[in-house]
């Protein structure tokens, strides 16, 4: 009986305890601050204080009141949100003493009326995750007077900005920066980040920008661009601001920049000009996706383009640059925001002069090798003009039209002089080549597209149409002089080859693309997406090489047929597909495929040979996205694609610019199939300001197309011929994973974090009919620490080691494994008398390997001392030093297939610059920096 009594008592106490535990509750009411009117249907959430996950959710009643019961004891966050109002966040705890909390009346404030001197109880979240968008609240970070968006970005968790302005976020390069969702001077991010004022920013949004059709339908098509969107404060959209920066210094270095911006409600106007021979270029134009790939390549859809090479308006640190650029930007919305225009004009010239030395080692079967030393001098000049415009029209509440047009004119001049010496493994001379190559070119490009979308009467039923047309022409004229000598192992000259040619190249391509997409809701959760498109490509390519006629005034008029060709292309591609989409609350899943039939017809006008290929391209896709809470989400995606061999792999355009590497064709090539899997995970905890970003990708290709190289290892030449072949029973693959973690240490005011990146790949190639397997791996780990204290100082520390492994199956004697270390650090200190000292410090070290016996390390420091004038610090005089210790080195190491290469090149070293900077600003509202 005692046992039964105590068991009954225990059950009663447990029941009472459980009942008491579940009886905790909160209540209150929500009203507008100014009107004191209740806010009906306001969202009220109770979040777990530890990980910010949703515990309970409700909405206010007709009196603006709310009540949430059945809560357990513990620490919580109360989050109150209402459209167009600032969020309310507060901490609270429930326990046996405080079982119920009455928040009484919570006053909400319109965002448009939110000023810096208004104090709201609670702390707005610094970060919010909305699906695949991470949003940073600019007001939660330190904003100094006259600071720029770049200074704000350096404080945001998971975002790094290097000394050249390149932005990396969550392990990926940010290639597009928008202002209020619109392009600002096209695709040059630094024109926004280095010139737009930080105190104008309300929110910074980071996301992967999808194509227009994917954004409209909600179905991911695999096209994504890492993008930052700078959302401006409402009271900062009227007035003007800008900056004038002029400086000169030692070593004939100079830098000048002027930019003016005028905003008036729905209108934005901006103009800039840059004149510099430092690294300030402002020419980051990226248009290859519109006009096609470089040279003669086939895209994933089988689209062939005879294009004029890579975008050469970017400075990558090689050589000494001299740049002149300028541009105009205008955008406006009118007709009740139904119509808008965004247009840009940019013109710029860039000249780069420098030198480069490449030390390479070609690994061959039987423990043999060829070493090469290539010294190059180069001078490249380019001038480019670009005009683009985007017009958008909201025809009615259900349909929209977007029209894009842009045109580019470009002129280039290049001059390269090379001296190449090849040696055997025993260091005896095998070959040498003295050559020069010059080229003058002109290119004209035009692109236009129209995108129309329409929502039909049934909810979820839509269709959209995308049409585009591009046209590209190019004319090149240049000269090649090459003198090659071959040596026997005893050091005597065995043979020689002299080439003296004029080279002309003329190409023309016109590409039409179309795509029609239709969505049909099948149920409340399932929808069907159908699409069809046609692609038409017409192109010509005429490349001629002329030898010098020694008997006719030394004119270049003898056609060299071996290195001349004239192609004409006609290609039609029909593509159709379907995707099933499932959406249920926090989850979104889609899967489907596209199938393309390509008819390829190329005529060799010189030989009369007609190459025809009809083939299918298969492109399956799937993605899954889950939103755990407002501050946590994950996404997984898969894309597959048939990889057709490119035309220069099947029937190469023979070019003899490199005397030691001659290409051959292979018309028996079969397509390969590439699979890509990727996943992302984002999490942020409000109370602890703790964030986790993870990104991983894995790619593998079956029946891969690989290079087959045959190198003459006889007593003399050392010359290689190569072609492409299928490796039927092998799979090439690569993987990459990036992990970022950060947290704010409240007691010290530091933001601390770190990263762990690792990746690698497995490739195959044939070397002298022997299969070579190349395996590479790397791991990188690092920490970052930063702290900002308004009007006093800020500093940041970032860096860590990296280790690379290189395994080549041709030989076990070559080990190119090695480590490296890189750190980026900086600080800024405000001193009395309006003095400011700032510095950026970078350290690089690359350790010796078995192949390369030297350690390479250098320490660069860029510093400045600035004196500020006037009450608002608008005028500044600065003395800055670049690479104060004069240690900066142009250096890189790498390996591919059976080739290892180490490069050193000319780059900008030490100089002093004396600058006068004037920031002017007359915008709505005033600047009140965060304390």
CSV table of N, CA, C and O in Angstrom, one decimal, residues 267-377:
chain,number,residue,atom,x,y,z
A,267,UNK,N,14.5,59.9,-59.2
A,267,UNK,CA,15.6,60.2,-60.2
A,267,UNK,C,16.9,60.1,-59.5
A,267,UNK,O,17.1,60.5,-58.4
A,268,UNK,N,17.9,59.5,-60.3
A,268,UNK,CA,19.3,59.4,-59.8
A,268,UNK,C,20.2,59.7,-61.0
A,268,UNK,O,20.0,59.2,-62.1
A,269,UNK,N,21.1,60.7,-60.8
A,269,UNK,CA,22.1,61.0,-61.8
A,269,UNK,C,23.5,60.9,-61.1
A,269,UNK,O,23.7,61.3,-60.0
A,270,UNK,N,24.4,60.4,-61.9
A,270,UNK,CA,25.8,60.3,-61.4
A,270,UNK,C,26.8,60.5,-62.5
A,270,UNK,O,26.5,60.1,-63.7
A,271,UNK,N,27.9,61.0,-62.2
A,271,UNK,CA,29.0,61.1,-63.2
A,271,UNK,C,30.3,61.0,-62.5
A,271,UNK,O,30.5,61.3,-61.3
A,272,UNK,N,31.3,60.3,-63.2
A,272,UNK,CA,32.6,60.1,-62.5
A,272,UNK,C,33.7,60.2,-63.6
A,272,UNK,O,33.5,60.1,-64.8
A,273,UNK,N,34.9,60.5,-63.1
A,273,UNK,CA,36.1,60.5,-64.0
A,273,UNK,C,37.3,60.0,-63.2
A,273,UNK,O,37.4,60.4,-62.0
A,274,UNK,N,38.1,59.2,-63.8
A,274,UNK,CA,39.3,58.7,-63.1
A,274,UNK,C,40.5,58.8,-64.0
A,274,UNK,O,40.5,58.5,-65.2
A,275,UNK,N,41.6,59.3,-63.4
A,275,UNK,CA,42.9,59.4,-64.1
A,275,UNK,C,44.0,59.0,-63.2
A,275,UNK,O,44.2,59.6,-62.2
A,276,UNK,N,44.6,57.8,-63.5
A,276,UNK,CA,45.5,57.3,-62.5
A,276,UNK,C,46.5,56.3,-63.1
A,276,UNK,O,46.2,55.6,-64.1
A,277,UNK,N,47.7,56.1,-62.5
A,277,UNK,CA,48.6,55.0,-62.9
A,277,UNK,C,48.9,54.2,-61.6
A,277,UNK,O,49.9,53.5,-61.6
A,278,UNK,N,48.0,54.3,-60.6
A,278,UNK,CA,48.0,53.3,-59.5
A,278,UNK,C,47.1,52.2,-59.9
A,278,UNK,O,46.8,52.0,-61.1
A,279,UNK,N,46.6,51.4,-59.0
A,279,UNK,CA,45.7,50.3,-59.3
A,279,UNK,C,44.2,50.8,-59.4
A,279,UNK,O,43.4,49.9,-59.6
A,280,UNK,N,44.0,52.1,-59.2
A,280,UNK,CA,42.6,52.6,-59.4
A,280,UNK,C,42.2,52.6,-60.8
A,280,UNK,O,42.7,53.4,-61.6
A,281,UNK,N,41.3,51.7,-61.2
A,281,UNK,CA,41.0,51.5,-62.6
A,281,UNK,C,39.5,51.9,-62.9
A,281,UNK,O,39.2,52.7,-63.7
A,282,UNK,N,38.6,51.2,-62.1
A,282,UNK,CA,37.2,51.5,-62.3
A,282,UNK,C,36.7,51.1,-63.7
A,282,UNK,O,35.9,51.7,-64.3
A,283,UNK,N,37.1,49.9,-64.1
A,283,UNK,CA,36.7,49.4,-65.5
A,283,UNK,C,36.3,47.9,-65.4
A,283,UNK,O,36.7,47.1,-66.3
A,284,UNK,N,35.6,47.6,-64.4
A,284,UNK,CA,35.2,46.2,-64.2
A,284,UNK,C,34.0,45.8,-65.1
A,284,UNK,O,33.0,45.3,-64.5
A,285,UNK,N,34.1,45.9,-66.4
A,285,UNK,CA,32.9,45.5,-67.2
A,285,UNK,C,33.0,44.0,-67.5
A,285,UNK,O,34.0,43.5,-68.0
A,286,UNK,N,31.9,43.3,-67.3
A,286,UNK,CA,31.8,41.9,-67.6
A,286,UNK,C,30.6,41.6,-68.5
A,286,UNK,O,29.5,41.6,-68.0
A,287,UNK,N,30.9,41.4,-69.8
A,287,UNK,CA,29.8,41.2,-70.7
A,287,UNK,C,29.9,39.9,-71.5
A,287,UNK,O,29.3,39.8,-72.5
A,288,UNK,N,30.8,39.1,-71.1
A,288,UNK,CA,31.1,37.9,-71.9
A,288,UNK,C,29.8,37.0,-72.0
A,288,UNK,O,29.6,36.3,-73.0
A,289,UNK,N,29.0,37.0,-71.0
A,289,UNK,CA,27.8,36.2,-71.0
A,289,UNK,C,26.8,36.6,-72.1
A,289,UNK,O,26.0,35.8,-72.6
A,290,UNK,N,26.8,37.9,-72.4
A,290,UNK,CA,25.9,38.4,-73.5
A,290,UNK,C,26.3,38.0,-74.9
A,290,UNK,O,25.6,37.7,-75.7
A,291,UNK,N,27.6,38.2,-75.1
A,291,UNK,CA,28.2,38.1,-76.4
A,291,UNK,C,28.7,36.8,-76.8
A,291,UNK,O,29.1,36.5,-77.9
A,292,UNK,N,28.8,35.9,-75.8
A,292,UNK,CA,29.3,34.5,-76.1
A,292,UNK,C,30.7,34.3,-75.5
A,292,UNK,O,31.3,35.2,-75.0
A,293,UNK,N,31.2,33.1,-75.6
A,293,UNK,CA,32.5,32.8,-75.0
A,293,UNK,C,33.6,33.3,-75.9
A,293,UNK,O,33.4,33.6,-77.0
A,294,UNK,N,34.8,33.2,-75.3
A,294,UNK,CA,36.0,33.7,-76.0
A,294,UNK,C,36.4,32.8,-77.1
A,294,UNK,O,36.3,31.6,-77.1
A,295,UNK,N,37.0,33.4,-78.2
A,295,UNK,CA,37.6,32.6,-79.3
A,295,UNK,C,36.5,31.7,-79.9
A,295,UNK,O,35.4,32.2,-80.2
A,296,UNK,N,36.8,30.5,-80.2
A,296,UNK,CA,35.9,29.6,-80.9
A,296,UNK,C,35.4,28.5,-79.9
A,296,UNK,O,36.1,27.6,-79.7
A,297,UNK,N,34.3,28.7,-79.3
A,297,UNK,CA,33.9,27.8,-78.3
A,297,UNK,C,32.4,27.5,-78.4
A,297,UNK,O,31.6,28.2,-79.0
A,298,UNK,N,32.0,26.3,-77.9
A,298,UNK,CA,30.6,25.9,-77.9
A,298,UNK,C,30.0,26.0,-76.5
A,298,UNK,O,30.6,25.5,-75.6
A,299,UNK,N,28.9,26.7,-76.3
A,299,UNK,CA,28.3,26.8,-75.0
A,299,UNK,C,27.6,25.5,-74.6
A,299,UNK,O,27.6,24.6,-75.4
A,300,UNK,N,27.0,25.5,-73.4
A,300,UNK,CA,26.3,24.4,-72.9
A,300,UNK,C,25.2,24.0,-73.8
A,300,UNK,O,24.8,22.8,-73.8
A,301,UNK,N,24.6,25.0,-74.5
A,301,UNK,CA,23.5,24.7,-75.3
A,301,UNK,C,23.9,24.4,-76.8
A,301,UNK,O,23.1,24.3,-77.7
A,302,UNK,N,25.2,24.2,-77.0
A,302,UNK,CA,25.7,23.9,-78.3
A,302,UNK,C,25.9,25.1,-79.1
A,302,UNK,O,26.1,25.1,-80.4
A,303,UNK,N,25.9,26.3,-78.5
A,303,UNK,CA,26.0,27.6,-79.3
A,303,UNK,C,27.5,27.9,-79.6
A,303,UNK,O,28.3,28.0,-78.7
A,304,UNK,N,27.8,28.0,-80.9
A,304,UNK,CA,29.2,28.3,-81.3
A,304,UNK,C,29.4,29.8,-81.5
A,304,UNK,O,28.5,30.4,-82.2
A,305,UNK,N,30.4,30.4,-81.0
A,305,UNK,CA,30.7,31.8,-81.3
A,305,UNK,C,32.1,32.0,-81.7
A,305,UNK,O,33.0,31.5,-81.0
A,306,UNK,N,32.4,32.7,-82.7
A,306,UNK,CA,33.7,33.2,-83.1
A,306,UNK,C,33.9,34.6,-82.5
A,306,UNK,O,33.4,35.6,-83.0
A,307,UNK,N,34.4,34.6,-81.3
A,307,UNK,CA,34.5,35.9,-80.5
A,307,UNK,C,36.0,36.3,-80.4
A,307,UNK,O,36.9,35.6,-80.7
A,308,UNK,N,36.1,37.5,-79.9
A,308,UNK,CA,37.4,38.1,-80.0
A,308,UNK,C,38.3,38.0,-78.8
A,308,UNK,O,39.2,38.9,-78.6
A,309,UNK,N,38.1,37.1,-77.9
A,309,UNK,CA,39.0,36.9,-76.8
A,309,UNK,C,38.4,37.5,-75.5
A,309,UNK,O,37.2,37.9,-75.4
A,310,UNK,N,39.2,37.4,-74.4
A,310,UNK,CA,38.7,37.8,-73.1
A,310,UNK,C,38.6,39.3,-72.9
A,310,UNK,O,39.2,40.1,-73.6
A,311,UNK,N,37.8,39.6,-71.9
A,311,UNK,CA,37.7,41.0,-71.5
A,311,UNK,C,39.0,41.5,-71.0
A,311,UNK,O,39.5,41.0,-70.0
A,312,UNK,N,39.6,42.5,-71.6
A,312,UNK,CA,41.0,42.9,-71.3
A,312,UNK,C,41.0,44.3,-70.6
A,312,UNK,O,41.9,45.0,-70.8
A,313,UNK,N,39.9,44.7,-70.0
A,313,UNK,CA,39.9,46.0,-69.3
A,313,UNK,C,40.0,45.9,-67.8
A,313,UNK,O,39.7,46.8,-67.1
A,314,UNK,N,40.5,44.8,-67.3
A,314,UNK,CA,40.7,44.6,-65.9
A,314,UNK,C,42.2,44.5,-65.6
A,314,UNK,O,43.0,43.9,-66.4
A,315,UNK,N,42.7,45.1,-64.5
A,315,UNK,CA,44.0,45.1,-64.1
A,315,UNK,C,44.2,44.0,-63.0
A,315,UNK,O,43.5,44.0,-62.0
A,316,UNK,N,45.0,42.9,-63.3
A,316,UNK,CA,45.1,41.8,-62.4
A,316,UNK,C,46.4,41.9,-61.6
A,316,UNK,O,46.8,40.8,-61.0
A,317,UNK,N,47.0,43.0,-61.5
A,317,UNK,CA,48.3,43.1,-60.8
A,317,UNK,C,49.5,42.9,-61.5
A,317,UNK,O,50.6,43.1,-61.0
A,318,UNK,N,49.4,42.5,-62.8
A,318,UNK,CA,50.6,42.3,-63.6
A,318,UNK,C,50.9,43.5,-64.5
A,318,UNK,O,50.1,43.9,-65.3
A,319,UNK,N,52.1,44.1,-64.3
A,319,UNK,CA,52.5,45.3,-65.0
A,319,UNK,C,52.2,46.5,-64.3
A,319,UNK,O,51.6,46.5,-63.2
A,320,UNK,N,52.5,47.7,-65.0
A,320,UNK,CA,52.2,49.0,-64.4
A,320,UNK,C,51.1,49.6,-65.3
A,320,UNK,O,51.3,49.8,-66.5
A,321,UNK,N,50.0,49.9,-64.7
A,321,UNK,CA,48.8,50.4,-65.5
A,321,UNK,C,48.8,51.9,-65.6
A,321,UNK,O,49.3,52.6,-64.7
A,322,UNK,N,48.1,52.4,-66.6
A,322,UNK,CA,47.8,53.8,-66.7
A,322,UNK,C,46.4,53.8,-67.3
A,322,UNK,O,46.1,53.3,-68.3
A,323,UNK,N,45.5,54.4,-66.5
A,323,UNK,CA,44.1,54.4,-66.8
A,323,UNK,C,43.4,55.8,-66.9
A,323,UNK,O,43.8,56.7,-66.2
A,324,UNK,N,42.5,55.9,-67.8
A,324,UNK,CA,41.7,57.1,-68.0
A,324,UNK,C,40.2,56.6,-68.2
A,324,UNK,O,40.0,55.8,-69.2
A,325,UNK,N,39.3,56.9,-67.4
A,325,UNK,CA,38.0,56.4,-67.6
A,325,UNK,C,37.0,57.5,-67.0
A,325,UNK,O,37.3,58.3,-66.2
A,326,UNK,N,35.7,57.4,-67.5
A,326,UNK,CA,34.7,58.2,-67.1
A,326,UNK,C,33.3,57.7,-67.5
A,326,UNK,O,33.2,56.8,-68.3
A,327,UNK,N,32.3,58.2,-66.8
A,327,UNK,CA,31.0,57.6,-67.1
A,327,UNK,C,29.8,58.5,-66.6
A,327,UNK,O,30.0,59.4,-65.8
A,328,UNK,N,28.6,58.2,-67.2
A,328,UNK,CA,27.4,58.9,-66.8
A,328,UNK,C,26.4,57.8,-66.4
A,328,UNK,O,26.3,56.8,-67.1
A,329,UNK,N,25.6,58.1,-65.4
A,329,UNK,CA,24.5,57.2,-65.1
A,329,UNK,C,23.2,58.0,-64.8
A,329,UNK,O,23.2,59.1,-64.2
A,330,UNK,N,22.1,57.5,-65.3
A,330,UNK,CA,20.8,58.2,-65.1
A,330,UNK,C,19.7,57.1,-65.0
A,330,UNK,O,19.7,56.1,-65.7
A,331,UNK,N,18.9,57.3,-64.0
A,331,UNK,CA,17.7,56.4,-63.8
A,331,UNK,C,16.5,57.2,-63.3
A,331,UNK,O,16.7,58.2,-62.5
A,332,UNK,N,15.3,56.8,-63.7
A,332,UNK,CA,14.1,57.5,-63.2
A,332,UNK,C,12.9,56.6,-63.3
A,332,UNK,O,12.8,55.7,-64.1
A,333,UNK,N,12.0,56.8,-62.4
A,333,UNK,CA,10.7,56.1,-62.4
A,333,UNK,C,9.6,57.2,-62.5
A,333,UNK,O,9.7,58.3,-61.9
A,334,UNK,N,8.6,56.9,-63.3
A,334,UNK,CA,7.5,57.9,-63.5
A,334,UNK,C,6.2,57.1,-63.8
A,334,UNK,O,6.2,55.9,-63.8
A,335,UNK,N,5.2,57.8,-64.0
A,335,UNK,CA,3.9,57.3,-64.3
A,335,UNK,C,3.4,56.3,-63.1
A,335,UNK,O,3.1,55.2,-63.3
A,336,UNK,N,3.5,56.9,-61.9
A,336,UNK,CA,3.2,56.1,-60.7
A,336,UNK,C,4.0,54.8,-60.6
A,336,UNK,O,3.5,53.8,-60.2
A,337,UNK,N,5.3,55.0,-60.9
A,337,UNK,CA,6.3,53.9,-60.9
A,337,UNK,C,6.0,52.7,-61.8
A,337,UNK,O,6.6,51.6,-61.8
A,338,UNK,N,5.1,53.0,-62.8
A,338,UNK,CA,4.8,52.0,-63.8
A,338,UNK,C,5.9,51.9,-64.9
A,338,UNK,O,6.1,50.9,-65.5
A,339,UNK,N,6.7,53.0,-65.0
A,339,UNK,CA,7.7,53.0,-66.0
A,339,UNK,C,9.0,53.4,-65.4
A,339,UNK,O,9.0,54.3,-64.5
A,340,UNK,N,10.1,52.9,-65.9
A,340,UNK,CA,11.4,53.2,-65.3
A,340,UNK,C,12.5,53.1,-66.4
A,340,UNK,O,12.3,52.3,-67.4
A,341,UNK,N,13.6,53.9,-66.3
A,341,UNK,CA,14.7,53.8,-67.2
A,341,UNK,C,16.0,53.8,-66.4
A,341,UNK,O,16.1,54.5,-65.4
A,342,UNK,N,16.9,53.0,-66.9
A,342,UNK,CA,18.2,52.9,-66.2
A,342,UNK,C,19.3,52.9,-67.4
A,342,UNK,O,19.3,51.9,-68.2
A,343,UNK,N,20.1,53.9,-67.5
A,343,UNK,CA,21.0,54.0,-68.6
A,343,UNK,C,22.4,54.4,-68.1
A,343,UNK,O,22.6,55.1,-67.1
A,344,UNK,N,23.5,53.9,-68.8
A,344,UNK,CA,24.8,54.2,-68.4
A,344,UNK,C,25.7,54.4,-69.7
A,344,UNK,O,25.5,53.7,-70.7
A,345,UNK,N,26.6,55.3,-69.6
A,345,UNK,CA,27.6,55.4,-70.6
A,345,UNK,C,29.0,55.4,-70.0
A,345,UNK,O,29.2,56.2,-69.0
A,346,UNK,N,29.9,54.6,-70.5
A,346,UNK,CA,31.2,54.6,-69.9
A,346,UNK,C,32.2,54.5,-71.0
A,346,UNK,O,32.0,53.9,-72.1
A,347,UNK,N,33.3,55.3,-70.9
A,347,UNK,CA,34.4,55.3,-71.8
A,347,UNK,C,35.7,55.2,-71.0
A,347,UNK,O,35.8,55.8,-69.9
A,348,UNK,N,36.7,54.4,-71.5
A,348,UNK,CA,37.9,54.3,-70.8
A,348,UNK,C,39.0,53.7,-71.6
A,348,UNK,O,38.8,53.0,-72.5
A,349,UNK,N,40.2,54.1,-71.2
A,349,UNK,CA,41.4,53.6,-71.8
A,349,UNK,C,42.3,53.0,-70.7
A,349,UNK,O,42.4,53.5,-69.6
A,350,UNK,N,43.0,51.9,-71.1
A,350,UNK,CA,43.9,51.3,-70.1
A,350,UNK,C,45.2,50.8,-70.9
A,350,UNK,O,45.1,50.1,-71.9
A,351,UNK,N,46.3,51.2,-70.4
A,351,UNK,CA,47.6,50.8,-70.9
A,351,UNK,C,48.4,50.1,-69.8
A,351,UNK,O,48.5,50.6,-68.7
A,352,UNK,N,48.9,48.9,-70.1
A,352,UNK,CA,49.7,48.1,-69.1
A,352,UNK,C,51.0,47.8,-69.8
A,352,UNK,O,51.1,47.2,-70.8
A,353,UNK,N,52.1,48.1,-69.0
A,353,UNK,CA,53.4,47.7,-69.5
A,353,UNK,C,54.2,47.0,-68.4
A,353,UNK,O,54.1,47.3,-67.2
A,354,UNK,N,54.8,45.9,-68.8
A,354,UNK,CA,55.5,45.1,-67.8
A,354,UNK,C,56.2,43.9,-68.3
A,354,UNK,O,56.3,43.7,-69.6
A,355,UNK,N,56.7,43.0,-67.4
A,355,UNK,CA,57.4,41.8,-67.8
A,355,UNK,C,57.0,40.7,-67.0
A,355,UNK,O,56.4,40.8,-65.9
A,356,UNK,N,57.3,39.5,-67.4
A,356,UNK,CA,56.8,38.2,-66.8
A,356,UNK,C,57.8,37.1,-67.1
A,356,UNK,O,58.4,37.0,-68.2
A,357,UNK,N,58.1,36.3,-66.1
A,357,UNK,CA,59.0,35.1,-66.2
A,357,UNK,C,58.3,33.9,-65.7
A,357,UNK,O,57.8,33.9,-64.6
A,358,UNK,N,58.2,32.9,-66.5
A,358,UNK,CA,57.6,31.6,-66.2
A,358,UNK,C,58.6,30.5,-66.2
A,358,UNK,O,59.3,30.3,-67.2
A,359,UNK,N,58.7,29.8,-65.0
A,359,UNK,CA,59.5,28.6,-64.9
A,359,UNK,C,58.6,27.4,-64.9
A,359,UNK,O,57.8,27.3,-64.0
A,360,UNK,N,58.7,26.5,-65.8
A,360,UNK,CA,57.8,25.4,-65.9
A,360,UNK,C,58.5,24.1,-66.0
A,360,UNK,O,59.7,24.0,-66.5
A,361,UNK,N,57.9,23.0,-65.6
A,361,UNK,CA,58.5,21.7,-65.6
A,361,UNK,C,57.4,20.7,-66.2
A,361,UNK,O,56.3,20.6,-65.6
A,362,UNK,N,57.7,20.1,-67.3
A,362,UNK,CA,56.7,19.2,-67.9
A,362,UNK,C,57.2,17.8,-67.6
A,362,UNK,O,58.3,17.4,-67.9
A,363,UNK,N,56.3,17.1,-66.9
A,363,UNK,CA,56.6,15.7,-66.4
A,363,UNK,C,56.2,14.7,-67.5
A,363,UNK,O,55.1,14.7,-68.0
A,364,UNK,N,57.1,13.8,-67.8
A,364,UNK,CA,56.9,12.8,-68.8
A,364,UNK,C,57.1,11.4,-68.3
A,364,UNK,O,57.7,11.2,-67.2
A,365,UNK,N,56.6,10.4,-69.0
A,365,UNK,CA,56.7,9.0,-68.5
A,365,UNK,C,58.2,8.6,-68.4
A,365,UNK,O,59.1,9.2,-69.1
A,366,UNK,N,58.5,7.6,-67.6
A,366,UNK,CA,59.8,7.1,-67.4
A,366,UNK,C,60.7,8.1,-66.7
A,366,UNK,O,62.0,8.1,-66.9
A,367,UNK,N,60.2,8.8,-65.8
A,367,UNK,CA,60.9,9.8,-64.9
A,367,UNK,C,61.7,10.8,-65.8
A,367,UNK,O,62.7,11.3,-65.4
A,368,UNK,N,61.1,11.1,-66.9
A,368,UNK,CA,61.7,12.2,-67.8
A,368,UNK,C,61.0,13.5,-67.6
A,368,UNK,O,59.9,13.5,-67.2
A,369,UNK,N,61.7,14.6,-68.0
A,369,UNK,CA,61.0,15.9,-67.9
A,369,UNK,C,61.7,16.9,-68.8
A,369,UNK,O,62.8,16.7,-69.3
A,370,UNK,N,61.0,17.9,-69.1
A,370,UNK,CA,61.5,19.1,-69.9
A,370,UNK,C,61.3,20.3,-69.0
A,370,UNK,O,60.1,20.6,-68.6
A,371,UNK,N,62.3,21.1,-68.8
A,371,UNK,CA,62.2,22.3,-68.1
A,371,UNK,C,62.2,23.5,-69.1
A,371,UNK,O,62.9,23.5,-70.1
A,372,UNK,N,61.5,24.5,-68.7
A,372,UNK,CA,61.4,25.7,-69.6
A,372,UNK,C,61.5,27.0,-68.9
A,372,UNK,O,60.9,27.1,-67.8
A,373,UNK,N,62.2,28.0,-69.5
A,373,UNK,CA,62.2,29.3,-68.9
A,373,UNK,C,61.8,30.3,-70.0
A,373,UNK,O,62.4,30.4,-71.0
A,374,UNK,N,60.7,31.0,-69.7
A,374,UNK,CA,60.1,31.9,-70.6
A,374,UNK,C,60.1,33.3,-70.0
A,374,UNK,O,59.4,33.5,-69.0
A,375,UNK,N,60.8,34.2,-70.7
A,375,UNK,CA,60.8,35.6,-70.3
A,375,UNK,C,60.0,36.4,-71.3
A,375,UNK,O,60.2,36.3,-72.5
A,376,UNK,N,59.1,37.2,-70.8
A,376,UNK,CA,58.2,38.0,-71.7
A,376,UNK,C,58.2,39.5,-71.3
A,376,UNK,O,58.1,39.8,-70.1
A,377,UNK,N,58.2,40.3,-72.3
A,377,UNK,CA,57.9,41.7,-72.1
A,377,UNK,C,56.6,42.0,-72.9
A,377,UNK,O,56.4,41.5,-74.0
